[in-house]
mmCIF file of C-alpha atoms in Angstrom:
data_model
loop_
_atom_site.group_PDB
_atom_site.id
_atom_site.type_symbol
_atom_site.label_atom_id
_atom_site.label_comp_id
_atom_site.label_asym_id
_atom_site.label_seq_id
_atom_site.Cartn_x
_atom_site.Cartn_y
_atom_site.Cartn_z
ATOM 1 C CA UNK A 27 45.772 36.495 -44.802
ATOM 2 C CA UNK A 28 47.264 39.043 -47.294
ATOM 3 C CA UNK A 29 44.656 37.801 -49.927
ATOM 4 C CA UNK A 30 41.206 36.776 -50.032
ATOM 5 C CA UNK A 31 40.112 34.136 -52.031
ATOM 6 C CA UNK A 32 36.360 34.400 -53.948
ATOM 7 C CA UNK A 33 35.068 32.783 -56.309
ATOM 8 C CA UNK A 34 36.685 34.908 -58.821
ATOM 9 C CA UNK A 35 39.889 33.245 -57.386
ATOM 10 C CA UNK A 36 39.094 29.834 -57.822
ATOM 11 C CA UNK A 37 41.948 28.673 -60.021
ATOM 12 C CA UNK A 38 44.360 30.184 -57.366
ATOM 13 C CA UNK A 39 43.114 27.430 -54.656
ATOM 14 C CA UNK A 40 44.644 24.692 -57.027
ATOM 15 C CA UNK A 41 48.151 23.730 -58.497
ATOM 16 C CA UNK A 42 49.195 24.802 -61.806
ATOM 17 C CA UNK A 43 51.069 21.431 -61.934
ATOM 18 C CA UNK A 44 48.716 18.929 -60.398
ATOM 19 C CA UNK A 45 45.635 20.761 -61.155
ATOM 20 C CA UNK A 46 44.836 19.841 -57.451
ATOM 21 C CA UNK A 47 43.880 21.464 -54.420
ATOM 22 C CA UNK A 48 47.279 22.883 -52.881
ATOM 23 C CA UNK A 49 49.261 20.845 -51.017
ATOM 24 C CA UNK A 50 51.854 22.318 -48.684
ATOM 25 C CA UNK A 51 51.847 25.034 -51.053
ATOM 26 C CA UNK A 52 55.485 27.165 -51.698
ATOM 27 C CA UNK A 53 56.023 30.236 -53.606
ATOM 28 C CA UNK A 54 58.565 31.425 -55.937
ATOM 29 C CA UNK A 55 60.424 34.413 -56.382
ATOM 30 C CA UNK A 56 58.177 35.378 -58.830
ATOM 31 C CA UNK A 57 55.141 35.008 -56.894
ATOM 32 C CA UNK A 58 53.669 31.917 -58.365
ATOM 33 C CA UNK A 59 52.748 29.018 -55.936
ATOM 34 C CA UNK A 60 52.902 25.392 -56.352
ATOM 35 C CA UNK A 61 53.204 22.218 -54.721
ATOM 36 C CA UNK A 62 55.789 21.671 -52.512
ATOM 37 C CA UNK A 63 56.160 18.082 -54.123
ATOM 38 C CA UNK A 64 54.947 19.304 -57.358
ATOM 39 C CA UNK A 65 57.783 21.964 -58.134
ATOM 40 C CA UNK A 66 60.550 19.464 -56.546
ATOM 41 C CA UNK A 67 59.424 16.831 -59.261
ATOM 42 C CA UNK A 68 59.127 19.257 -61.923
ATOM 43 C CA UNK A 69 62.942 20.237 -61.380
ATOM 44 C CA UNK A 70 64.060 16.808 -61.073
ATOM 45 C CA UNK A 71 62.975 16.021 -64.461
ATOM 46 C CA UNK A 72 63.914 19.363 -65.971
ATOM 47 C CA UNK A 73 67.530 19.163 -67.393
ATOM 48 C CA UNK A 74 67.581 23.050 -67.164
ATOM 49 C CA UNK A 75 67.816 25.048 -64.601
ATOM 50 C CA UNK A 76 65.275 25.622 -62.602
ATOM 51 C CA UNK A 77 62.788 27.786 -63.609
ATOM 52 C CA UNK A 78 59.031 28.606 -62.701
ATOM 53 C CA UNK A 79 56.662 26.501 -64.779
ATOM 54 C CA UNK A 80 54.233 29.481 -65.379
ATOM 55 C CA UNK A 81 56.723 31.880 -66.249
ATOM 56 C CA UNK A 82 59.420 30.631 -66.869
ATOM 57 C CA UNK A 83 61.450 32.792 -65.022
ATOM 58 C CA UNK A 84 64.682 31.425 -62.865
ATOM 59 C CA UNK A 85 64.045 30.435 -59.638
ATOM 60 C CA UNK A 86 66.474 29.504 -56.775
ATOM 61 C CA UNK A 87 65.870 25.878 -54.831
ATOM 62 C CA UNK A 88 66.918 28.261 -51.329
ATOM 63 C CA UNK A 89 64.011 30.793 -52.046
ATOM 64 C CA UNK A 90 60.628 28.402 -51.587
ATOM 65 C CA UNK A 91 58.855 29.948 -49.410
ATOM 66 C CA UNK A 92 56.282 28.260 -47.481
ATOM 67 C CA UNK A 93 52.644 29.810 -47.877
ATOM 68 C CA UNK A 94 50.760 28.992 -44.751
ATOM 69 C CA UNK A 95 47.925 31.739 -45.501
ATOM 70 C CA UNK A 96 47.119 29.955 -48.954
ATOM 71 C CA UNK A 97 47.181 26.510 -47.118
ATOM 72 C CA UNK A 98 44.438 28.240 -44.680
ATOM 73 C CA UNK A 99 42.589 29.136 -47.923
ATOM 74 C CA UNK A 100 42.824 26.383 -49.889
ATOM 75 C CA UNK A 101 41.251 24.491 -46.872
ATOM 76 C CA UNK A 102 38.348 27.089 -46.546
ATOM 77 C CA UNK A 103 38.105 26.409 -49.930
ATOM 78 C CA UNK A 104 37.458 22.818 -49.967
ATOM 79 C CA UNK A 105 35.232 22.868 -47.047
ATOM 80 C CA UNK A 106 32.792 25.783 -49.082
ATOM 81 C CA UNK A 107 32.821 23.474 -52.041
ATOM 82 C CA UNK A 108 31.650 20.393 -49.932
ATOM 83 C CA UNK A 109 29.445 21.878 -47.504
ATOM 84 C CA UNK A 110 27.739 23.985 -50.618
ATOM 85 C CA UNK A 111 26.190 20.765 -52.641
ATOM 86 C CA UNK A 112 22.513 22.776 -53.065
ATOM 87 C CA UNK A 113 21.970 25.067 -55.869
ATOM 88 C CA UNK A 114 19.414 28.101 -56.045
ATOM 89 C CA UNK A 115 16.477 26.198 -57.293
ATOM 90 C CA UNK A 116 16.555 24.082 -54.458
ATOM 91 C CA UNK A 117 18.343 20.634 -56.601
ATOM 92 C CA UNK A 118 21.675 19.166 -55.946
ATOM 93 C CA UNK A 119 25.195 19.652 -57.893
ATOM 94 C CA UNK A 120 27.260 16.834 -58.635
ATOM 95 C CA UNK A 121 30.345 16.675 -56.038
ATOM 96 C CA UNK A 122 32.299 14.264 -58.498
ATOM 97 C CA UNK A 123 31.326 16.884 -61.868
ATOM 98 C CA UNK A 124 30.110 19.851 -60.480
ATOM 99 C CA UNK A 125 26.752 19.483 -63.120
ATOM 100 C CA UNK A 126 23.308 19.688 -61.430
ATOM 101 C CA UNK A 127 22.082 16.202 -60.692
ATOM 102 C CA UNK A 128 19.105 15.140 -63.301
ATOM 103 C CA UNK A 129 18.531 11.794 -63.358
ATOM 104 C CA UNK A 130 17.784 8.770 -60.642
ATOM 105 C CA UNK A 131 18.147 5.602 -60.738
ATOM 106 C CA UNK A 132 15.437 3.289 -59.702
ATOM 107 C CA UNK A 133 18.160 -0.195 -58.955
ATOM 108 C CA UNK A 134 20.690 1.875 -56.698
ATOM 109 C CA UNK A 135 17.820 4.693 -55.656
ATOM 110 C CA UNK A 136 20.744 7.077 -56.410
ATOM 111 C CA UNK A 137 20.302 10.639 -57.817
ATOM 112 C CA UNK A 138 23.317 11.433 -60.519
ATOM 113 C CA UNK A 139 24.189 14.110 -63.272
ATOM 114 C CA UNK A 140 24.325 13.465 -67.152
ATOM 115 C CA UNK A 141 28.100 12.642 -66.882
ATOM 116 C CA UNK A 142 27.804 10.051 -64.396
ATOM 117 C CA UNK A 143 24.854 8.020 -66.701
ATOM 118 C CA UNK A 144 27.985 7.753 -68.787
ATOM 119 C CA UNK A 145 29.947 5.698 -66.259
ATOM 120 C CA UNK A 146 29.302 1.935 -66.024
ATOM 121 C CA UNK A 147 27.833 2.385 -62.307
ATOM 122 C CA UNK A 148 24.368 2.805 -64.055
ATOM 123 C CA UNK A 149 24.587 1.279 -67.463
ATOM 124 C CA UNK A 150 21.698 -1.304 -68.263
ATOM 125 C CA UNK A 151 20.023 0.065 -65.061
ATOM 126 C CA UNK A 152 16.397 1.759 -64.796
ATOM 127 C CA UNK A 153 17.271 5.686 -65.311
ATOM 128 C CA UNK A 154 14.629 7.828 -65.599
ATOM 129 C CA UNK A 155 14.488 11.850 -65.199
ATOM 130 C CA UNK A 156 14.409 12.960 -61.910
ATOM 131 C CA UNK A 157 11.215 14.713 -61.825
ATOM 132 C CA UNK A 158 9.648 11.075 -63.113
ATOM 133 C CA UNK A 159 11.047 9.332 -60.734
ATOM 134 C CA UNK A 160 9.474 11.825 -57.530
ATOM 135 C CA UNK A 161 5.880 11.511 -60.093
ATOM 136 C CA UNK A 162 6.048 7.609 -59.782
ATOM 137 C CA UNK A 163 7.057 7.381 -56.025
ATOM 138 C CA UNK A 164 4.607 9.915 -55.348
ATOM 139 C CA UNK A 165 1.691 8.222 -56.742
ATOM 140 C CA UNK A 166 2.496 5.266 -55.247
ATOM 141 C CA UNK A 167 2.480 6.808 -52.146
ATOM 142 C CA UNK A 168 -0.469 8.576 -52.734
ATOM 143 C CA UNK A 169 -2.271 4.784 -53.087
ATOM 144 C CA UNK A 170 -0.536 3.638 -50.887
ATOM 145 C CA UNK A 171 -1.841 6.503 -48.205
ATOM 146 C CA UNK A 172 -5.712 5.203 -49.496
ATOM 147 C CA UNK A 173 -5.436 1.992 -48.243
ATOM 148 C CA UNK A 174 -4.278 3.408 -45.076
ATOM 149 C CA UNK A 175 -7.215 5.591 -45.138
ATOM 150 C CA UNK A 176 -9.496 2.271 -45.774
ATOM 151 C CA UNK A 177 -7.566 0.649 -42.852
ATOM 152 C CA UNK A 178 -7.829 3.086 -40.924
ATOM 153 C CA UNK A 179 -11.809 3.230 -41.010
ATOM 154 C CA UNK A 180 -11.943 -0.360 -40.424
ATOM 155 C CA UNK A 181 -9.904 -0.008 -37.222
ATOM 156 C CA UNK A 182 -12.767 2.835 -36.459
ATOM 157 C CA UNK A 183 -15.151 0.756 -37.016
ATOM 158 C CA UNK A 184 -13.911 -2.380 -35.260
ATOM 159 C CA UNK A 185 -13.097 -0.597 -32.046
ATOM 160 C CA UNK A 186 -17.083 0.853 -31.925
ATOM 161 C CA UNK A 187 -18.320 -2.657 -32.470
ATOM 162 C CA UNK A 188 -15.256 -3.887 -29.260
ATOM 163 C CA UNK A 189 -16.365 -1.273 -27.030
ATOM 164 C CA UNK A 190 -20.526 -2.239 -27.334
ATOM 165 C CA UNK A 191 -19.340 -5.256 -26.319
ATOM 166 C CA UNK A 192 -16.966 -4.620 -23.518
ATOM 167 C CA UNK A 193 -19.963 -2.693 -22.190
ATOM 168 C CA UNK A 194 -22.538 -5.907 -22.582
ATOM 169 C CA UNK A 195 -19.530 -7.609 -20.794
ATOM 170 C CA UNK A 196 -19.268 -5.048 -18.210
ATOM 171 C CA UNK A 197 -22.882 -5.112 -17.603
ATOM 172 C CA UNK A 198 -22.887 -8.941 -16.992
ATOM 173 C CA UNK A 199 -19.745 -8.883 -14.755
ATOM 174 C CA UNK A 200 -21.349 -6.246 -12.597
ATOM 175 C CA UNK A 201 -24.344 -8.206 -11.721
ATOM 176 C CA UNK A 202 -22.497 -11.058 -11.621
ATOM 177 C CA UNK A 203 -20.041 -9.547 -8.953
ATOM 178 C CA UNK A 204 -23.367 -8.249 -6.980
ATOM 179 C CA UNK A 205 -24.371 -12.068 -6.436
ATOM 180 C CA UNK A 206 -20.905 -12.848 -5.493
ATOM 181 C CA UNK A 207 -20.686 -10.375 -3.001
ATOM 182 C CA UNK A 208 -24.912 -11.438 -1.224
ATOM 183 C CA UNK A 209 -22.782 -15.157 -1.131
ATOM 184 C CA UNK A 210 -19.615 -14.159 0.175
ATOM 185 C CA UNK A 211 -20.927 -11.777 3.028
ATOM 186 C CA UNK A 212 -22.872 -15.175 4.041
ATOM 187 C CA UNK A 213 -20.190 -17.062 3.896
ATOM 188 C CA UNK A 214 -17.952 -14.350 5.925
ATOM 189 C CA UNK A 215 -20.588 -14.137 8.621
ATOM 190 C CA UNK A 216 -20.506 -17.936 9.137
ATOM 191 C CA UNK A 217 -16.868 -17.911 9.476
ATOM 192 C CA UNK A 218 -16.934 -14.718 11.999
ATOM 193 C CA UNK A 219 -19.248 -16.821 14.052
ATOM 194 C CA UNK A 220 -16.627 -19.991 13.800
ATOM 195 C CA UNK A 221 -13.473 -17.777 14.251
ATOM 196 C CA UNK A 222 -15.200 -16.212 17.428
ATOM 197 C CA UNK A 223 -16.212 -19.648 18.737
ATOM 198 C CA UNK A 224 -12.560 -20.647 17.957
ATOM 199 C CA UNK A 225 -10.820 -17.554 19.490
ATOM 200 C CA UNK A 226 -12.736 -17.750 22.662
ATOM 201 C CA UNK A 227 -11.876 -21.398 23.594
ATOM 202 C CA UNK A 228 -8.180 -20.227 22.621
ATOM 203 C CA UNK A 229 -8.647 -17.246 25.352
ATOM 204 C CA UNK A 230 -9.391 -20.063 27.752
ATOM 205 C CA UNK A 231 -6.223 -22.486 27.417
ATOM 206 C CA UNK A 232 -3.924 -19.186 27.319
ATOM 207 C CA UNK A 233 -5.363 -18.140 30.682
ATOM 208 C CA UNK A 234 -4.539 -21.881 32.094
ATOM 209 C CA UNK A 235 -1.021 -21.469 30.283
ATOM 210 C CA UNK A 236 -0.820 -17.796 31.970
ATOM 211 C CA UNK A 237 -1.135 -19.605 35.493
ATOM 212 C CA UNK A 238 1.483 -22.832 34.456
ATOM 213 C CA UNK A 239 3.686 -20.495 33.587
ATOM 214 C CA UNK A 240 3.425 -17.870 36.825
ATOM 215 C CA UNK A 241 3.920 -21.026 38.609
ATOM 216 C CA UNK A 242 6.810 -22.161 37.119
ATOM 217 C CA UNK A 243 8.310 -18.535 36.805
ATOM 218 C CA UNK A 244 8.091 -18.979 40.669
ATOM 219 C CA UNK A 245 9.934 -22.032 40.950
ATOM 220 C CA UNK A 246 12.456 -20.299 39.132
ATOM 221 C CA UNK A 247 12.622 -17.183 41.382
ATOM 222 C CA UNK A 248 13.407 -19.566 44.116
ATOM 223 C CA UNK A 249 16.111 -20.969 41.794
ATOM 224 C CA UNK A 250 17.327 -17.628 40.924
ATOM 225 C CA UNK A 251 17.392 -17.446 44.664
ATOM 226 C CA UNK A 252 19.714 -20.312 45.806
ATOM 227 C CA UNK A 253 22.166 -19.334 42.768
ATOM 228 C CA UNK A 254 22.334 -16.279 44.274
ATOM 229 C CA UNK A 255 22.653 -17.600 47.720
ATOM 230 C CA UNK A 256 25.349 -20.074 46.419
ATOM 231 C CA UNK A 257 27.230 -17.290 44.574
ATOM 232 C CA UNK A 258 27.859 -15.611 48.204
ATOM 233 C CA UNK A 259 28.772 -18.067 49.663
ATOM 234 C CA UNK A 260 31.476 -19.365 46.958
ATOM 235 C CA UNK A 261 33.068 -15.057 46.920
ATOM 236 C CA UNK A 262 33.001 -15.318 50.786
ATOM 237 C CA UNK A 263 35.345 -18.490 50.645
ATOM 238 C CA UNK A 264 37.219 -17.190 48.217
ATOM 239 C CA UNK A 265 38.774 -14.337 50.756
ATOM 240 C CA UNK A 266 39.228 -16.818 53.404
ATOM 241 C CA UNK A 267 42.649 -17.741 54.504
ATOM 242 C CA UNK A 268 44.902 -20.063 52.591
ATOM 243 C CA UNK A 269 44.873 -23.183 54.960
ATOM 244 C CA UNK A 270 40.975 -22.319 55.848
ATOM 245 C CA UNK A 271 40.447 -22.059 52.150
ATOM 246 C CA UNK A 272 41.851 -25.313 51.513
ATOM 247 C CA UNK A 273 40.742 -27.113 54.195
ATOM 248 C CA UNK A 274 36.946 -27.378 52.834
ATOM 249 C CA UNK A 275 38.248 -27.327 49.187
ATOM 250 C CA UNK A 276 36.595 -30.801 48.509
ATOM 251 C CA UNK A 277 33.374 -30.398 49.868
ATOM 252 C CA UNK A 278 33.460 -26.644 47.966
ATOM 253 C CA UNK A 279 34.372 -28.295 44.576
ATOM 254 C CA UNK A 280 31.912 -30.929 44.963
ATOM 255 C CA UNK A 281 28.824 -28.229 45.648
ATOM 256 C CA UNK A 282 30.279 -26.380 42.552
ATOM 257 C CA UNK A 283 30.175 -29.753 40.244
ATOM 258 C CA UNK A 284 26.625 -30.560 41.898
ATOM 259 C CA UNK A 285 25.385 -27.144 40.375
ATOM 260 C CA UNK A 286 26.597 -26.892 37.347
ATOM 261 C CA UNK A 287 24.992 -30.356 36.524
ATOM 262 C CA UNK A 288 21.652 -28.503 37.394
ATOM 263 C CA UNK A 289 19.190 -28.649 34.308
ATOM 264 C CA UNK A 290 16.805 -26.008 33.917
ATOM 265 C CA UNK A 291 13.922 -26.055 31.603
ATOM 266 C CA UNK A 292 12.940 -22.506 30.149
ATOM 267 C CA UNK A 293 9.462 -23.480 29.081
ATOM 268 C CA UNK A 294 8.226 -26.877 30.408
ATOM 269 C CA UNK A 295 6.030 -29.121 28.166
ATOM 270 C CA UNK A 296 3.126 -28.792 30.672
ATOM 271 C CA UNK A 297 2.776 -25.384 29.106
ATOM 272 C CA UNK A 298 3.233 -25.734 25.746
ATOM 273 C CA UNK A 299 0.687 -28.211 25.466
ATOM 274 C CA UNK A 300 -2.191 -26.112 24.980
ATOM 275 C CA UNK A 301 0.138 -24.413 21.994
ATOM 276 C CA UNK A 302 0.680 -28.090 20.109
ATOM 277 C CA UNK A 303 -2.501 -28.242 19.906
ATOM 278 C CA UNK A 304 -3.347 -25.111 18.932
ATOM 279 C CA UNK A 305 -0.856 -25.841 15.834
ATOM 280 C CA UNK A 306 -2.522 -28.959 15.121
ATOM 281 C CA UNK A 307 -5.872 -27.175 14.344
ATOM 282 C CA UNK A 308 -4.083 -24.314 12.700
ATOM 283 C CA UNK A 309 -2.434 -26.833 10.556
ATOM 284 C CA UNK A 310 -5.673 -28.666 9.314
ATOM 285 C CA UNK A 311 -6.944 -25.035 8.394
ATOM 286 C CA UNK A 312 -5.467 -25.092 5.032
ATOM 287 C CA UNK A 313 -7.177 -28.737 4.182
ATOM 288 C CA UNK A 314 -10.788 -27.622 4.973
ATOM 289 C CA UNK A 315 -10.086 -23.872 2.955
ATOM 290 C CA UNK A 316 -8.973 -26.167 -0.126
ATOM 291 C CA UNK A 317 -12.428 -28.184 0.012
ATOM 292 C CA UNK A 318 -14.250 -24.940 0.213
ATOM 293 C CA UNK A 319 -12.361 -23.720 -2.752
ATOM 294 C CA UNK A 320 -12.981 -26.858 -4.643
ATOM 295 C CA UNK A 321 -16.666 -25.878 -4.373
ATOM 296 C CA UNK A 322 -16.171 -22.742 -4.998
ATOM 297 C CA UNK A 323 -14.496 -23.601 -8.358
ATOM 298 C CA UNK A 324 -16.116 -26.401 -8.783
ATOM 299 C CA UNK A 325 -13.452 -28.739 -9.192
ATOM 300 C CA UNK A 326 -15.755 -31.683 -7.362
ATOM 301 C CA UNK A 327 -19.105 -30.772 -8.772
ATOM 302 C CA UNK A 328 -18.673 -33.164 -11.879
ATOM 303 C CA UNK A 329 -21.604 -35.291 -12.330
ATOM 304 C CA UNK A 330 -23.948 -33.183 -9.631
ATOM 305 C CA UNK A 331 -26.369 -30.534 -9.900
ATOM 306 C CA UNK A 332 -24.415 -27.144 -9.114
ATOM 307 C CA UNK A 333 -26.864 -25.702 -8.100
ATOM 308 C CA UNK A 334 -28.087 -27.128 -5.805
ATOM 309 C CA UNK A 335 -25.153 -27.326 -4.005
ATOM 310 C CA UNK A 336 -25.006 -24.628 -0.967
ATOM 311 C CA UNK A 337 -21.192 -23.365 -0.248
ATOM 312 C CA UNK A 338 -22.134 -22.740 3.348
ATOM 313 C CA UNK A 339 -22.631 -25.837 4.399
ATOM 314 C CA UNK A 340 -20.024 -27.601 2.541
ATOM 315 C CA UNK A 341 -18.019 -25.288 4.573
ATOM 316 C CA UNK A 342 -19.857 -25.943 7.970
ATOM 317 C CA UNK A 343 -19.031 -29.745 7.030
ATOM 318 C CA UNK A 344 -15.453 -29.146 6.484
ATOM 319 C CA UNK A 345 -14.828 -27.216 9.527
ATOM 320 C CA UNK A 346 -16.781 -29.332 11.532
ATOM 321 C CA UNK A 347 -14.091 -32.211 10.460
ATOM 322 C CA UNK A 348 -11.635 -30.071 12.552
ATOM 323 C CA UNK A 349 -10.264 -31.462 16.047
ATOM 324 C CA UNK A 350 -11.726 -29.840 18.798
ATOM 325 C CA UNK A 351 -9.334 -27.503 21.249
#
């Protein structure tokens, strides 16, 4: 850039024409710079020749020069002037004026300087001086932060009085939950005692099952055995001789048809007996547990004396209604 532009060059950054920000700016053979569009319309309606504006010394159409370094700084410019809004004190400048912004106005909450109260955008509006406007908001504010404070001591004050009585709650739950426990380790060992009862009579049927089924996994060694036996014989015939193959090819096809029709059972009722019933108790399970739970929540206790009711043996009764295995 052959010149820099300060703030002592401001006027340079804008049009002598337009009065604008350079556009595309051009200079003449006299070293004044302009528009490109600006200097092209100011010729067209000249009836002259052509001469600078400023000056008014001749100027040749052929000679405009393009002035890319004042287009750089004219940009810089602009940006410096939009970014730089704040003034020393700390207020704001006008981007629209360039006056320092006094005034705000309490229907748009907009700040604005003296020449923009002029405008229409505010007329009939509540204006006030800046520095009024922060005072009022600020003691509002300020009452407003004292009924916070109040608030916020009630909150204090309601979550001392909550946590006396969670821990009244607390207390109560805690012995309650010791009581529960004394009745529930009853209960428990009365159902050990049936579960044990139950489990052992189970041990029983699954050693009879254990001996059904080593007998019938016997039976079907043997089986095993005469498929095995019948495969043999069927490869052996197979390398016979044509006419000795076909010879016996009826009785051969008939044994074949005879075995496939063989139907094997995998796991004969005999021994799944003891599990069907098994399943049947199982299955009533889930009845007698709902009774006990009735009690326990005492959905069936209308009309009768709670207390006096004893969970274990409403549970004895309901178990006892199971079938025996």
């Amino acid at each position: 850039m052959s010149k820099v532009f300060g703030m002592n060059d401001w006027f340079e950054a804008t049009c002598f024409l337009c009065h604008e920000y350079f556009i595309d700016p051009v200079t003449l053979d006299c070293e004044h710079h302009f528009c490109h569009s600006c200097i092209l319309h100011a010729w067209r309606e000249s009836k002259t020749e052509t001469l600078c504006p400023r000056c008014k010394k001749p100027a040749l159409r052929e000679n405009l020069k393009p002035h890319a370094d004042l287009a750089k700084a004219v940009k810089m410019v602009k940006w410096v002037c939009q970014e730089g809004t704040e003034i020393a004190e700390g207020g704001k400048i006008c981007k629209e004026h360039r006056q320092a912004v006094k005034y705000f106005c309490k229907d748009h909450l907009l700040s604005f300087c003296p020449e923009c109260e002029k405008t229409k955008d505010h007329l009939a509006h509540n204006a006030v001086p800046a520095s009024e406007a922060a005072n009022d908001y600020k003691d509002e504010i300020a009452n407003r932060i004292d009924e916070l404070l109040k608030e916020e001591e009630d909150i204090e004050m309601h979550k001392s009085l909550m946590e006396k009585q969670w821990q009244d709650v607390m207390q109560q739950v805690e012995t309650e939950k010791q009581l529960m426990v004394r009745c529930f380790e009853s209960i428990h060992q009365r159902l050990t005692e049936l579960c044990n009862n139950r489990i052992s009579k189970m041990d029983n049927a699954v050693e009879e099952m254990q001996l059904k089924k080593s007998e019938h996994m016997a039976e079907l060694s043997r089986e095993r055995t005469k498929t095995q036996d019948f495969i043999w014989d069927l490869r052996k015939k197979r390398q016979q001789r044509t006419l000795d193959f076909l010879q016996t090819i009826g009785s051969t096809m008939e044994k074949c048809e005879m075995k496939k029709m063989a139907n094997l059972v995998p796991f004969p009722t005999v021994v799944k007996t003891p599990i069907w019933e098994l399943q049947d108790f199982v299955s009533l399970l889930p009845v007698a547990l709902k009774q006990f739970e009735a009690v326990l929540t005492f959905e069936d206790l209308e009309g009768r004396d709670q207390e006096a009711v004893c969970p274990n043996l409403i549970l004895a009764g309901a178990l006892q209604a199971l079938p025996e295995i």
